[in-house]
Amino acid sequence: MKVLVIGGGGREHAIAWKLAQSPRVEKVFCAPGNPGIARVAECVGVEVGGDFAAVRTWAKDHAIDLTIVGPEAPLVDGIVDAFEADGLKVCGPSRAAAQMEGSKIFAKDFMLEAGIPTGAAQYFTQSAPAIEYLETLSAPYVIKASGLAAGKGAVVAHSLDEARDTVRQMLDERVFGEAGERVLIEEFLEGEEASMLAFTDGTTVLPMSSAQDHKPIFDGDKGPNTGGMGAYSPAPVVTPELEKEIFDTILQPTVDGLRKRGILYKGILYAGLMIGRDGRPRVVEFNCRFGDPETQPLLMRLDTDLAEVALAIAEERLGEIELRWRPGASVCVVLASGGYPGSYEKGKEIEGLDKVREDDSIAVFHAGTAMRDGRVVTSGGRVLGVTALAPTVREAIDRAYTICGRIRFDGVQFRRDIGKKALDRLAS
Ligand code: AMP
Ligand code: GLY
């Protein structure tokens, strides 16, 4: 099979890395890819965007058998519908299905109607009534732009002033453009977050192992939220009983509920969950794709051939597939640019990559890197995802951090406590 991966971050590096191990895959292409992906795939400069005409033509000309779409933006814009209209096989949700991420109001309405456990929310298009409503609540306040805002559209405000400012920025100043035309004010959910992803062909749902992200920039979950500073799998907060509950009350009913509403959800469904003090899971958000950085530790643990799974999704025969997971635990530590998630400089030379011996249990996934004069330099906020699999989470953490110590670039910052929540939970 010839497989095309769309995207160019750490998630797509992990997807391409896993596909390259498949005996069924003759060649992996990636558009646009990055210097890390270039070690396992051929990166192609074809334009992905607009009506997807260029990339569809490219895929047909190169006899691509299967396309896997990494990021949410092309999914929400209908890349899957466009590929399928041309008879191309593709793993990912249609434009209608991708609304589960593309419109937080669509997702919330769906969840409330279908009885999927989640927090309450009110929607606003004008700042005055939104602020009036905020004044009836108490801190913390959760304010979200309904549309896609590159991961920045959700704000947890700890004071009424900050909450008012956020509402004004979204609705009056339109800092997120159209994505912020409608705003949700949500019930604040307390507890511990976990990510449960599933493969689905619209009928069969195969849950993946659990994972946990680390959103805030600093140790101890301090500071502003980022795209994710590290992740591990499995997440001990998700016990086997809870895993079953999440499948029975969230993942399967979501796919079934969408199908009953005429939407066949094919691809990866990502449930961002809050596990409450009462031990019950509630949905914070759905994403229509693999998580980043959860994908890096998840795909390192996935034993089943990803190409087989993705093809079965495209052909709507996922019921034939059984997922197997490698034992042990995997951990991904993100090395970020100094200043991230605020402004940061790019173009810093990365040293030490050649000192890492990679195999199927150790990988340095590239997220924001570029080539300059034959050298790898930084080109994004999240730069690398150092990922290791080991028999225990303690050993996986140690392995990942040992490698982090060998890689250097000007201003590098990373959290020192990735996986600590798993250790604490296992100790208690
Ligand atoms: P989202 O983009 O919806 O995933 O939100 C980003 C982050 O904000 C989440 O990972 C949570 O840490 C936090 N968050 C979002 N919604 C809520 C909520 N209703 N209650 C508590 N925290 C939330
Ligand atoms: N890790 C969070 C996300 O992918 O949205």
Tab-separated table of N, CA, C and O and ligand atoms in Angstrom, residues 213 215 227 270 285 287 289-294, ligand 2:
chain	number	residue	atom	x	y	z
A	213	ASP	N	-2.672	13.957	29.016
A	213	ASP	CA	-1.899	15.091	28.506
A	213	ASP	C	-1.465	15.949	29.696
A	213	ASP	O	-1.929	15.736	30.818
A	215	LYS	N	-1.425	19.905	30.014
A	215	LYS	CA	-1.699	21.127	29.235
A	215	LYS	C	-0.913	22.350	29.701
A	215	LYS	O	-0.361	23.063	28.882
A	227	GLY	N	-0.513	23.655	23.889
A	227	GLY	CA	-1.061	22.559	23.084
A	227	GLY	C	-0.862	21.204	23.749
A	227	GLY	O	-1.446	20.210	23.329
A	270	TYR	N	-11.832	11.476	19.656
A	270	TYR	CA	-11.038	11.779	20.857
A	270	TYR	C	-11.970	12.400	21.880
A	270	TYR	O	-12.559	13.454	21.625
A	285	GLU	N	-14.515	17.965	26.043
A	285	GLU	CA	-14.559	18.297	24.613
A	285	GLU	C	-14.349	17.027	23.801
A	285	GLU	O	-13.787	16.051	24.288
A	287	ASN	N	-12.566	15.846	20.126
A	287	ASN	CA	-11.741	16.215	18.977
A	287	ASN	C	-11.971	15.177	17.897
A	287	ASN	O	-12.298	14.017	18.188
A	289	ARG	N	-9.868	13.844	15.758
A	289	ARG	CA	-8.558	13.416	15.263
A	289	ARG	C	-7.758	12.853	16.420
A	289	ARG	O	-8.185	12.904	17.559
A	290	PHE	N	-6.567	12.368	16.110
A	290	PHE	CA	-5.637	11.948	17.153
A	290	PHE	C	-5.224	13.157	17.982
A	290	PHE	O	-5.109	14.279	17.453
A	291	GLY	N	-4.958	12.965	19.270
A	291	GLY	CA	-4.460	14.047	20.127
A	291	GLY	C	-2.975	14.255	19.920
A	291	GLY	O	-2.257	13.333	19.525
A	292	ASP	N	-2.538	15.465	20.193
A	292	ASP	CA	-1.120	15.759	20.124
A	292	ASP	C	-0.755	16.414	21.447
A	292	ASP	O	-1.276	17.505	21.723
A	293	PRO	N	0.014	15.815	22.332
A	293	PRO	CA	0.964	14.734	22.106
A	293	PRO	C	0.510	13.317	22.492
A	293	PRO	O	1.350	12.420	22.512
A	294	GLU	N	-0.758	13.048	22.763
A	294	GLU	CA	-1.133	11.692	23.198
A	294	GLU	C	-0.789	10.620	22.164
A	294	GLU	O	-0.504	9.464	22.512
B	2	GLY	N1	-3.633	17.010	23.450
B	2	GLY	C1	-4.764	17.812	23.243
B	2	GLY	C2	-5.217	17.862	21.861
B	2	GLY	O1	-4.695	17.200	20.987
B	2	GLY	O2	-6.160	18.590	21.590
